Coordinates of C-alpha atoms in Angstrom, one line a residue:
Chain D
M1045 CA -36.0 -183.5 3.5
P1046 CA -34.3 -179.8 1.7
K1047 CA -37.0 -180.9 -0.7
A1048 CA -39.5 -179.4 1.7
Y1049 CA -37.6 -175.9 2.5
L1050 CA -38.1 -175.1 -1.3
P1051 CA -41.5 -173.5 -0.8
V1052 CA -39.7 -171.5 1.6
L1053 CA -37.3 -170.7 -0.2
I1054 CA -39.9 -169.0 -2.5
Y1055 CA -41.4 -167.0 0.2
A1056 CA -38.4 -165.6 1.6
A1057 CA -37.2 -163.5 -1.7
L1058 CA -41.2 -162.9 -2.0
V1059 CA -40.7 -161.5 1.9
A1060 CA -37.4 -159.9 1.2
A1061 CA -38.5 -158.0 -2.8
F1062 CA -41.9 -156.6 -0.3
P1063 CA -40.2 -154.2 2.0
A1064 CA -37.6 -153.7 -1.3
V1065 CA -39.8 -153.0 -3.5
T1066 CA -42.5 -150.9 -1.2
L1067 CA -39.5 -148.5 0.1
L1068 CA -38.8 -147.5 -3.3
F1069 CA -42.0 -147.4 -4.4
A1070 CA -41.9 -144.5 -1.4
K1071 CA -39.7 -143.5 -3.1
L1072 CA -40.8 -142.9 -6.3
I1073 CA -44.3 -140.7 -5.5
R1074 CA -43.1 -138.6 -2.4
P1075 CA -41.8 -135.3 -2.5
A1076 CA -38.2 -134.7 -2.6
S1077 CA -36.5 -133.9 0.8
T1078 CA -35.7 -130.9 1.4
S1079 CA -34.8 -130.4 5.2
F1080 CA -31.9 -128.9 6.5
G1081 CA -30.0 -128.3 9.5
A1082 CA -31.8 -129.0 13.1
K1083 CA -34.1 -131.2 11.3
L1084 CA -31.6 -133.7 10.2
K1085 CA -30.2 -134.4 14.2
P1086 CA -30.9 -137.1 16.0
Y1087 CA -33.9 -136.2 18.2
E1088 CA -33.8 -134.7 21.8
C1089 CA -36.7 -132.7 22.7
G1090 CA -35.5 -129.7 20.9
V1091 CA -32.2 -129.7 23.1
P1092 CA -29.0 -130.2 20.9
S1093 CA -27.6 -133.4 21.5
E1094 CA -24.6 -133.8 23.6
G1095 CA -21.5 -136.6 23.2
T1096 CA -21.7 -139.5 21.1
S1097 CA -24.4 -142.2 21.7
R1098 CA -22.0 -144.7 21.0
G1099 CA -20.7 -144.1 24.2
R1100 CA -20.4 -147.4 26.9
Y1101 CA -23.3 -148.8 28.2
S1102 CA -23.9 -150.6 31.6
V1103 CA -22.4 -154.1 31.5
R1104 CA -26.0 -155.6 32.9
F1105 CA -26.7 -155.8 29.4
Y1106 CA -23.5 -157.8 28.6
I1107 CA -24.2 -160.0 32.0
I1108 CA -27.9 -160.7 30.4
A1109 CA -26.2 -161.8 26.9
M1110 CA -24.1 -164.3 29.2
L1111 CA -27.0 -165.9 30.9
F1112 CA -29.0 -165.7 27.8
V1113 CA -26.7 -168.3 26.1
V1114 CA -26.7 -170.9 29.2
F1115 CA -30.8 -170.7 29.1
D1116 CA -31.7 -170.8 25.8
V1117 CA -29.0 -174.0 24.8
E1118 CA -30.5 -175.6 27.3
T1119 CA -34.2 -175.4 26.1
M1120 CA -32.4 -176.3 23.1
F1121 CA -31.4 -179.5 24.3
L1122 CA -34.3 -179.8 26.3
I1123 CA -36.3 -180.2 23.1
P1124 CA -35.5 -182.9 21.2
W1125 CA -35.7 -184.6 24.6
A1126 CA -39.4 -183.5 24.8
I1127 CA -40.3 -184.6 21.3
L1128 CA -39.0 -188.4 22.7
Y1129 CA -40.5 -188.0 25.8
R1130 CA -43.5 -189.3 25.0
G1131 CA -42.6 -192.2 23.3
W1132 CA -40.9 -193.2 26.0
V1133 CA -43.3 -193.1 28.7
M1134 CA -45.2 -195.2 26.2
A1135 CA -42.8 -198.0 26.4
H1136 CA -42.4 -197.4 30.1
M1137 CA -38.9 -196.1 30.7
G1138 CA -40.5 -192.4 31.0
L1139 CA -39.2 -192.5 34.7
F1140 CA -35.4 -193.1 32.8
A1141 CA -36.0 -190.0 30.6
L1142 CA -36.9 -188.1 33.4
V1143 CA -34.3 -188.9 35.8
S1144 CA -31.8 -188.1 32.9
M1145 CA -33.4 -184.8 32.3
F1146 CA -33.4 -184.3 36.1
V1147 CA -29.3 -184.8 37.1
F1148 CA -29.4 -182.3 33.8
L1149 CA -31.5 -179.1 35.2
G1150 CA -30.6 -180.1 38.6
I1151 CA -27.1 -178.9 37.3
L1152 CA -28.0 -175.9 35.8
L1153 CA -30.4 -175.6 38.7
I1154 CA -27.7 -175.2 41.0
G1155 CA -26.3 -172.6 38.8
Y1156 CA -29.1 -171.1 38.7
V1157 CA -29.3 -170.5 42.6
W1158 CA -26.3 -169.5 42.9
L1159 CA -26.5 -166.7 40.6
Y1160 CA -29.6 -166.0 42.2
K1161 CA -27.3 -165.7 45.5
K1162 CA -24.9 -163.9 43.6
G1163 CA -27.2 -161.3 42.3
A1164 CA -26.3 -161.0 39.0
L1165 CA -30.1 -161.8 37.9
E1166 CA -30.3 -158.4 39.9
W1167 CA -30.7 -155.1 37.6
A1168 CA -31.1 -152.3 40.1
Chain Q
M1471 CA -35.4 -174.1 -24.1
Q1472 CA -37.8 -176.8 -24.4
A1473 CA -36.1 -178.2 -21.4
V1474 CA -36.2 -174.8 -19.5
T1475 CA -39.9 -174.3 -20.3
Q1476 CA -40.4 -177.7 -19.3
A1477 CA -38.4 -177.7 -15.8
T1478 CA -40.7 -174.3 -15.0
L1479 CA -43.9 -176.2 -16.0
E1480 CA -42.9 -179.0 -13.8
F1481 CA -42.5 -176.6 -10.9
V1482 CA -45.0 -174.4 -11.2
K1483 CA -47.4 -177.4 -10.9
Q1484 CA -46.0 -179.2 -8.1
Y1485 CA -45.7 -175.6 -5.4
W1486 CA -48.4 -173.7 -7.5
A1487 CA -50.0 -173.5 -3.6
P1488 CA -47.3 -172.1 -1.7
L1489 CA -46.4 -169.9 -4.1
V1490 CA -50.3 -168.4 -4.3
C1491 CA -50.0 -168.6 -0.7
G1492 CA -47.3 -166.7 -0.2
L1493 CA -48.3 -164.1 -2.4
V1494 CA -51.8 -164.0 -0.6
I1495 CA -49.7 -163.7 2.0
V1496 CA -47.3 -161.0 1.5
G1497 CA -50.1 -159.0 -0.1
V1498 CA -52.7 -158.7 1.9
L1499 CA -51.1 -159.0 5.7
P1500 CA -50.5 -155.3 5.8
L1501 CA -54.0 -154.4 5.0
I1502 CA -54.8 -157.0 8.2
V1503 CA -52.7 -155.3 10.1
G1504 CA -53.8 -152.0 9.3
Y1505 CA -57.3 -152.9 10.5
V1506 CA -55.8 -154.7 13.5
V1507 CA -54.9 -151.4 14.7
L1508 CA -57.9 -150.0 13.5
V1509 CA -59.7 -152.5 16.0
E1510 CA -56.7 -151.9 18.8
R1511 CA -57.7 -148.0 18.3
K1512 CA -61.6 -148.9 18.4
I1513 CA -61.5 -151.3 21.3
M1514 CA -59.2 -148.8 23.4
A1515 CA -61.6 -146.0 22.5
D1516 CA -64.7 -148.6 23.8
M1517 CA -62.7 -149.0 26.5
Q1518 CA -61.9 -145.6 27.5
A1519 CA -65.8 -144.6 26.6
R1520 CA -65.1 -142.4 23.9
L1521 CA -66.2 -143.1 19.9
G1522 CA -62.5 -143.6 18.2
P1523 CA -61.5 -143.1 14.6
M1524 CA -64.8 -141.6 13.3
R1525 CA -64.4 -139.9 10.1
V1526 CA -62.6 -141.4 7.5
G1527 CA -66.1 -144.1 6.5
P1528 CA -68.4 -145.2 8.0
H1529 CA -67.4 -145.6 11.5
G1530 CA -63.2 -145.1 10.6
L1531 CA -63.7 -148.3 8.8
L1532 CA -61.0 -146.6 5.8
Q1533 CA -58.9 -145.2 8.3
P1534 CA -56.2 -148.1 7.6
I1535 CA -56.3 -147.3 4.0
A1536 CA -55.8 -143.2 4.7
D1537 CA -53.0 -143.6 6.5
A1538 CA -50.9 -146.2 4.7
V1539 CA -51.6 -142.8 1.5
K1540 CA -49.8 -141.0 4.2
L1541 CA -47.2 -142.7 5.2
L1542 CA -46.1 -143.2 2.0
I1543 CA -46.8 -140.1 0.9
K1544 CA -44.3 -138.7 3.4
E1545 CA -41.1 -137.1 3.5
D1546 CA -38.7 -139.1 4.2
I1547 CA -35.9 -138.4 7.2
I1548 CA -32.6 -140.3 7.1
P1549 CA -30.8 -137.8 10.3
E1550 CA -27.5 -136.8 9.7
D1551 CA -25.2 -139.3 11.5
A1552 CA -26.8 -142.2 10.7
D1553 CA -25.2 -145.1 9.4
K1554 CA -27.0 -145.0 6.4
L1555 CA -27.2 -148.4 4.5
V1556 CA -27.6 -150.1 8.5
F1557 CA -30.5 -147.3 8.6
W1558 CA -31.8 -148.6 5.2
L1559 CA -31.5 -151.8 6.0
A1560 CA -32.7 -152.4 9.8
P1561 CA -36.5 -152.1 9.0
V1562 CA -36.1 -153.9 6.2
L1563 CA -34.7 -156.6 8.5
S1564 CA -37.5 -156.6 11.2
V1565 CA -40.4 -156.8 8.5
A1566 CA -38.8 -159.8 6.5
A1567 CA -38.0 -161.8 9.7
A1568 CA -41.7 -161.6 10.9
L1569 CA -43.4 -162.4 7.5
L1570 CA -41.3 -165.2 6.9
A1571 CA -42.2 -167.1 10.1
I1572 CA -45.6 -167.0 9.3
A1573 CA -44.1 -169.4 6.3
G1574 CA -44.4 -172.2 9.2
L1575 CA -47.9 -171.5 10.4
A1576 CA -50.5 -173.6 9.4
I1577 CA -54.3 -171.4 8.8
G1578 CA -56.3 -174.1 8.9
P1579 CA -55.7 -177.5 7.4
A1580 CA -55.3 -176.7 4.1
F1581 CA -53.4 -173.2 4.2
Q1582 CA -49.4 -173.6 5.0
I1583 CA -46.6 -172.4 3.3
A1584 CA -44.2 -175.6 5.1
K1585 CA -46.4 -177.9 5.3
D1586 CA -43.7 -181.0 4.9
V1587 CA -40.9 -179.0 7.5
N1588 CA -40.8 -181.5 10.3
I1589 CA -38.9 -178.5 12.8
G1590 CA -42.4 -176.2 12.4
I1591 CA -42.8 -174.4 15.3
L1592 CA -38.9 -174.9 15.8
F1593 CA -38.9 -172.8 12.7
V1594 CA -41.2 -170.4 13.4
V1595 CA -39.7 -169.5 16.9
G1596 CA -36.4 -169.2 15.5
V1597 CA -37.0 -167.3 12.1
S1598 CA -39.5 -164.7 14.4
A1599 CA -36.3 -164.2 16.7
M1600 CA -34.0 -162.8 13.8
G1601 CA -36.5 -159.6 14.4
I1602 CA -34.4 -158.6 16.8
F1603 CA -31.1 -157.9 15.1
G1604 CA -33.5 -155.0 13.0
I1605 CA -34.4 -153.3 15.9
V1606 CA -30.4 -153.7 17.5
L1607 CA -29.2 -152.5 14.4
G1608 CA -31.8 -149.7 13.8
G1609 CA -31.6 -148.3 17.1
W1610 CA -27.7 -147.9 16.5
A1611 CA -27.9 -146.7 13.5
S1612 CA -29.8 -143.4 14.3
N1613 CA -27.4 -142.8 16.6
S1614 CA -29.5 -141.1 18.7
H1615 CA -29.5 -141.9 22.7
Y1616 CA -33.5 -142.7 22.8
S1617 CA -33.1 -145.3 20.3
L1618 CA -29.8 -146.8 21.1
I1619 CA -31.6 -147.5 24.5
G1620 CA -34.8 -148.2 23.3
A1621 CA -32.4 -150.5 21.3
L1622 CA -31.0 -152.3 24.2
R1623 CA -33.6 -152.2 26.7
S1624 CA -35.6 -154.0 23.7
S1625 CA -32.4 -156.7 23.0
A1626 CA -32.4 -157.1 26.7
Q1627 CA -36.4 -158.0 27.1
L1628 CA -36.6 -160.2 24.6
V1629 CA -33.7 -162.1 25.7
S1630 CA -34.8 -162.8 29.3
Y1631 CA -38.3 -163.6 27.7
E1632 CA -37.5 -165.9 25.2
T1633 CA -36.1 -168.9 27.8
A1634 CA -39.3 -168.9 29.4
A1635 CA -40.9 -169.1 26.4
G1636 CA -39.0 -171.5 25.4
M1637 CA -39.1 -173.6 28.4
A1638 CA -43.4 -173.1 28.3
L1639 CA -43.6 -174.6 25.1
V1640 CA -41.5 -177.5 25.6
C1641 CA -44.1 -178.1 27.9
G1642 CA -46.4 -178.6 25.3
L1643 CA -44.0 -180.6 23.5
L1644 CA -44.3 -182.9 26.5
F1645 CA -47.6 -184.2 24.9
A1646 CA -47.2 -183.6 21.3
G1647 CA -44.5 -185.5 20.4
S1648 CA -43.5 -184.2 17.4
L1649 CA -42.4 -180.0 16.0
N1650 CA -44.3 -180.3 13.4
I1651 CA -47.8 -178.1 13.4
T1652 CA -49.6 -180.5 11.6
S1653 CA -48.7 -183.0 14.2
I1654 CA -48.9 -180.7 16.7
V1655 CA -52.7 -181.0 16.1
Q1656 CA -53.4 -184.0 15.3
A1657 CA -52.1 -185.0 18.7
Q1658 CA -54.5 -183.0 20.3
Y1659 CA -57.2 -183.9 18.3
D1660 CA -56.2 -188.1 19.0
Q1661 CA -56.1 -186.8 22.9
G1662 CA -59.4 -185.3 22.2
V1663 CA -58.4 -182.2 24.8
W1664 CA -56.5 -179.3 24.4
F1665 CA -52.8 -179.0 25.8
G1666 CA -53.8 -175.4 27.3
L1667 CA -55.7 -177.3 29.4
L1668 CA -53.4 -180.0 30.4
A1669 CA -50.8 -177.8 31.1
P1670 CA -52.4 -174.2 32.2
V1671 CA -49.1 -173.0 34.0
A1672 CA -46.9 -173.4 30.8
F1673 CA -49.7 -171.5 28.7
F1674 CA -49.3 -168.3 31.4
T1675 CA -45.7 -168.4 31.3
Y1676 CA -47.0 -168.4 27.1
L1677 CA -48.8 -165.9 27.0
V1678 CA -46.9 -163.4 29.8
A1679 CA -43.4 -164.2 27.2
S1680 CA -45.4 -163.4 24.8
I1681 CA -46.2 -160.3 25.5
A1682 CA -43.0 -159.6 26.7
E1683 CA -41.6 -160.9 23.3
T1684 CA -43.5 -158.2 21.3
N1685 CA -42.7 -155.0 23.2
R1686 CA -46.8 -154.8 24.0
A1687 CA -48.0 -153.3 26.9
P1688 CA -47.4 -153.6 30.2
F1689 CA -44.0 -154.9 29.1
D1690 CA -43.5 -151.9 26.1
L1691 CA -39.9 -150.6 28.0
P1692 CA -38.7 -150.1 24.6
E1693 CA -40.8 -147.6 23.2
A1694 CA -41.9 -146.3 26.4
E1695 CA -43.0 -143.0 25.2
S1696 CA -42.9 -141.1 28.8
E1697 CA -39.3 -142.0 28.8
L1698 CA -38.1 -142.9 25.5
V1699 CA -40.0 -140.7 23.1
A1700 CA -40.3 -143.8 21.1
G1701 CA -37.2 -146.4 21.8
Y1702 CA -35.6 -147.6 18.7
M1703 CA -38.2 -146.0 16.3
T1704 CA -37.5 -142.4 17.3
E1705 CA -35.7 -141.7 14.3
F1706 CA -37.4 -143.2 11.8
S1707 CA -40.3 -141.9 9.9
G1708 CA -43.1 -142.6 7.2
F1709 CA -42.8 -145.8 5.7
R1710 CA -39.5 -146.8 7.1
W1711 CA -41.5 -146.6 10.6
S1712 CA -44.3 -148.3 9.3
L1713 CA -42.3 -151.2 8.5
Y1714 CA -41.1 -151.9 11.8
F1715 CA -45.1 -151.1 12.7
L1716 CA -45.4 -154.1 10.6
A1717 CA -43.7 -156.1 11.9
E1718 CA -44.5 -155.4 15.3
Y1719 CA -47.9 -156.5 14.5
T1720 CA -47.5 -158.9 12.5
N1721 CA -44.9 -160.8 15.6
M1722 CA -47.6 -160.6 17.8
I1723 CA -50.0 -162.8 15.1
V1724 CA -47.1 -164.9 15.0
V1725 CA -46.8 -165.7 18.7
A1726 CA -51.0 -165.8 18.7
S1727 CA -50.9 -168.3 16.0
V1728 CA -47.8 -170.5 17.9
A1729 CA -50.0 -170.4 21.2
T1730 CA -53.1 -171.2 18.8
T1731 CA -51.3 -174.3 17.4
L1732 CA -49.9 -175.8 20.7
F1733 CA -51.8 -174.5 23.3
L1734 CA -55.6 -174.1 22.0
G1735 CA -56.0 -176.8 19.6
G1736 CA -54.9 -175.2 16.7
W1737 CA -57.5 -175.1 14.1
L1738 CA -60.0 -177.5 15.7
R1739 CA -63.3 -176.7 16.7
P1740 CA -64.5 -176.8 21.0
F1741 CA -64.4 -180.7 22.0
P1742 CA -63.4 -181.7 18.7
R1743 CA -64.2 -185.8 19.2
T1744 CA -67.5 -184.9 20.8
T1745 CA -69.3 -186.0 17.8
W1746 CA -73.3 -184.9 19.6
L1747 CA -71.4 -181.1 20.0
S1748 CA -71.2 -180.6 16.4
F1749 CA -73.8 -178.5 15.9
I1750 CA -70.6 -176.1 17.5
D1751 CA -69.9 -175.9 13.1
F1752 CA -73.4 -173.4 12.5
F1753 CA -71.4 -171.1 15.5
P1754 CA -68.8 -170.0 12.4
P1755 CA -71.4 -169.1 9.6
L1756 CA -74.5 -167.5 12.2
L1757 CA -71.4 -165.9 13.6
M1758 CA -71.1 -163.9 10.2
V1759 CA -74.6 -163.7 9.7
G1760 CA -75.1 -161.6 13.2
I1761 CA -72.2 -159.5 12.1
G1762 CA -74.3 -158.7 8.8
V1763 CA -77.1 -157.6 9.8
Y1764 CA -75.7 -155.7 12.7
C1765 CA -74.1 -153.9 9.9
L1766 CA -77.5 -153.7 7.5
M1767 CA -79.2 -152.8 10.8
R1768 CA -77.3 -149.6 11.3
T1769 CA -77.2 -148.6 7.3
P1770 CA -80.5 -145.7 7.5
K1771 CA -78.0 -144.4 10.5
Q1772 CA -75.0 -142.9 8.9
P1773 CA -75.1 -139.7 7.3
V1774 CA -73.6 -139.3 3.8
R1775 CA -75.0 -141.7 1.2
V1776 CA -71.6 -142.8 0.6
Q1777 CA -71.4 -144.3 4.2
Q1778 CA -74.7 -145.3 3.8
T1779 CA -73.2 -147.7 0.9
F1780 CA -70.1 -148.7 2.0
M1781 CA -72.0 -150.3 5.1
L1782 CA -74.5 -152.1 3.1
A1783 CA -70.7 -153.9 1.3
V1784 CA -70.1 -154.4 4.7
A1785 CA -72.7 -156.1 5.1
G1786 CA -72.7 -158.0 2.2
L1787 CA -69.0 -159.0 2.6
C1788 CA -70.5 -160.6 5.6
F1789 CA -73.3 -162.8 4.2
A1790 CA -70.7 -163.8 1.3
V1791 CA -68.2 -164.7 4.1
A1792 CA -71.3 -167.1 6.1
L1793 CA -72.0 -168.4 2.6
V1794 CA -68.5 -169.8 2.0
L1795 CA -68.4 -170.9 5.3
V1796 CA -71.7 -172.4 5.6
A1797 CA -71.4 -174.3 2.3
P1798 CA -68.8 -177.1 2.5
M1799 CA -72.4 -178.9 5.3
L1800 CA -75.0 -178.3 2.5
V1801 CA -73.1 -179.0 -0.9
P1802 CA -72.1 -182.0 -1.1
A1803 CA -69.4 -180.7 -4.5
V1804 CA -67.3 -178.8 -1.7
K1805 CA -67.4 -180.9 0.9
P1806 CA -64.0 -181.7 0.9
L1807 CA -63.5 -178.5 1.8
H1808 CA -65.1 -178.5 5.0
D1809 CA -62.2 -179.0 7.2
G1810 CA -60.4 -176.5 5.5
I1811 CA -62.4 -174.0 5.7
L1812 CA -64.2 -174.3 9.0
G1813 CA -60.3 -174.9 10.2
A1814 CA -59.4 -171.1 9.1
F1815 CA -62.5 -169.7 10.5
W1816 CA -61.5 -171.8 14.1
F1817 CA -57.7 -170.3 13.6
I1818 CA -58.5 -166.8 12.7
F1819 CA -60.9 -166.9 15.3
K1820 CA -58.6 -167.8 18.2
V1821 CA -55.9 -165.9 16.6
S1822 CA -57.9 -162.6 17.1
L1823 CA -59.0 -163.8 20.8
Y1824 CA -55.8 -164.0 21.9
I1825 CA -55.2 -160.6 19.8
Y1826 CA -58.3 -159.5 22.1
F1827 CA -56.3 -160.5 25.0
F1828 CA -52.9 -158.5 24.5
M1829 CA -55.2 -155.1 23.7
W1830 CA -57.5 -155.5 27.0
L1831 CA -53.9 -156.1 28.8
R1832 CA -52.2 -152.8 27.1
F1833 CA -55.4 -150.7 28.6
T1834 CA -56.3 -151.9 31.8
L1835 CA -52.2 -152.7 33.0
P1836 CA -49.9 -149.5 33.6
R1837 CA -46.7 -150.1 32.6
Y1838 CA -43.4 -151.9 34.3
R1839 CA -40.3 -150.3 35.3
F1840 CA -37.5 -152.1 33.9
D1841 CA -35.8 -153.9 37.3
Q1842 CA -39.3 -155.2 37.8
L1843 CA -39.8 -156.5 34.1
M1844 CA -36.4 -158.3 34.3
R1845 CA -37.3 -159.7 37.9
L1846 CA -40.0 -160.8 36.0
G1847 CA -38.5 -162.5 33.9
W1848 CA -35.4 -164.1 35.5
H1849 CA -36.8 -164.5 39.1
F1850 CA -40.8 -165.7 38.3
L1851 CA -41.0 -167.0 34.9
I1852 CA -37.5 -168.8 34.2
P1853 CA -37.8 -170.9 37.6
L1854 CA -41.3 -171.4 37.2
S1855 CA -41.2 -172.9 33.7
I1856 CA -37.9 -174.9 34.4
I1857 CA -40.0 -176.5 37.7
N1858 CA -43.0 -176.9 35.2
V1859 CA -41.5 -179.0 32.9
L1860 CA -40.4 -181.6 35.5
L1861 CA -43.8 -181.6 36.8
I1862 CA -45.8 -181.9 33.9
G1863 CA -43.2 -185.1 33.4
I1864 CA -44.6 -186.5 36.3
A1865 CA -47.5 -186.5 35.7
M1866 CA -47.2 -187.9 32.5
I1867 CA -45.2 -190.5 34.1
V1868 CA -47.8 -191.4 36.9
G1869 CA -50.9 -191.1 33.9
T1870 CA -49.2 -193.9 31.9
Y1871 CA -49.0 -196.3 35.3
F1872 CA -52.9 -196.1 35.6
H1873 CA -53.5 -195.8 32.3
L1874 CA -55.0 -192.1 31.8
Q1875 CA -55.5 -190.7 28.7
G1876 CA -57.4 -187.5 27.2
W1877 CA -59.4 -186.0 29.5
S1878 CA -58.8 -188.2 32.0
L1879 CA -55.2 -187.3 32.2
L1880 CA -56.5 -184.1 34.0
L1881 CA -56.1 -186.2 37.0
T1882 CA -52.2 -185.8 36.7
T1883 CA -52.2 -183.0 35.3
S1884 CA -54.0 -180.6 37.3
P1885 CA -52.3 -181.7 41.0
A1886 CA -49.3 -180.5 39.1
S1887 CA -50.2 -177.4 37.8
I1888 CA -51.7 -176.7 41.5
I1889 CA -48.6 -177.8 42.7
A1890 CA -46.3 -175.4 40.4
L1891 CA -49.0 -172.2 41.3
I1892 CA -48.3 -172.8 45.3
I1893 CA -44.3 -173.0 44.2
A1894 CA -45.3 -169.9 42.0
L1895 CA -47.4 -168.1 45.2
F1896 CA -44.4 -169.1 47.4
I1897 CA -41.6 -167.2 45.0
L1898 CA -44.1 -164.4 44.9
A1899 CA -43.8 -164.2 48.5
T1900 CA -40.0 -164.5 48.6
E1901 CA -39.7 -162.2 45.8
Q1902 CA -42.3 -159.4 47.7
K1903 CA -39.9 -159.5 50.4
S1904 CA -36.9 -159.3 49.4
E1905 CA -37.6 -156.6 47.2
P1906 CA -36.2 -152.9 48.0
Q1907 CA -38.4 -151.0 49.4
K1908 CA -36.3 -147.7 48.3
S1909 CA -33.8 -147.6 46.1
S1910 CA -30.9 -146.5 47.9
A1911 CA -28.1 -146.7 44.7
A1912 CA -28.4 -144.1 42.4
P1913 CA -30.5 -143.8 39.3
D1914 CA -29.2 -146.0 36.3
S1915 CA -29.4 -143.5 33.4
Y1916 CA -28.3 -146.5 31.0
A1917 CA -30.9 -148.9 32.5

């Protein structure tokens, strides 16, 4: 199976080379930058920037990131189940496969309802 | 020395097809993206009752090339407070992830780089999701408030809709029973029906999630120009900016291709199993001939001689493509290429329609607010897609119990979709009731 990835590897090298080469090419043909002063400051509609831009930001982004891990891992578990499901249904064992996934999703849905009630999914 | 040459020859012999494919994709895709942008501007102009780009070439047909040259020779500005290395790396990462995802896709049965990769669609989704690193790093490295907020918003948005998109994909995979692209399309051929018809709610979920994932309007909050200048791209100019742009449009092509493969029958023509509808095979060459004839009719109306010649060349190109499309049906020698050539046409045609729909939405709907966007993702799409997976599962079991297959499976899946639709309306109704009419909280400057 690793052999199947060899073309992908070659293509990955090509893809990595493409932006690097074009950036270097652009560097060769464009005029040298002579900018100084305010032009090199971060753009803030003409007003000098206040403070650092790497300060604190809203905690909600962290909550979203944590919730994402939970739900995305859930999707990852669903995908192999989905691949096998058709075979199970054809063998008339679909009910077993479905109920086992019902239990798994049910537990997660309880968690989802709890999050909903707590207001973790609210943004404003 | 001889052994090395031998090995190289052997290697080239075995892998020349993916190599050529890769070279063509890397070489041609920037041009295609340039023309997608031109088409988008033309469609926008048409919907707003104006002409759009008309100056460079006939009907602005050379505009993308002029833009590319302009971007290449533009002055390169790196803000002095920026993190130089990350600033350089971020757009490269973004565009590399987007281009690499194409490796997993199959443009017709013949053109695919990673043919035997058995995780096909998972590879595409996983690799294209890596592009978010480029966005976050770019926003952080430029050391500007707008950039950082744009990057944070973009990551939160992508992360929220990734789950809904994944669940929608699971619905399609339930019918396909494989992750390999070829097997997925083959499954749709064997069952004779597109999975988008069997699971319309999943297709809708994927459609909405894919618009959000590619940061397109009405979900283009990361680069909302009326609030954030240009979001994470604010400090990028010249060719770095165009790399981000290339990544964004390539991502659009990637999500459209995934949707086409899983829900719209990939490279199959409509009704692939119905033999008396085989005349649909003549639609592709006729379409190209039609476009060619239209170009010929427009030729005398061009004001300048050069533009007339160019228009003639475009017409000739259309006729050439039509010839290529019709050749496998008439010339026995190239008969084996029939599926490959027509498949590529149908795949590109469906992807174009999907992207056209993206553009149509962009010029029709106003932009969402960020809390509305998050609400739509977490309160509506995620529960709906989870419930839809279960409903489709039940529909499959009931269908097998009554020995339903192919089109007749619609008898069980359409009630499931209707139930999902009722649940969706119910969720929307409760959402409307619980949504705060007047925001009492102070506006959050970092949201």
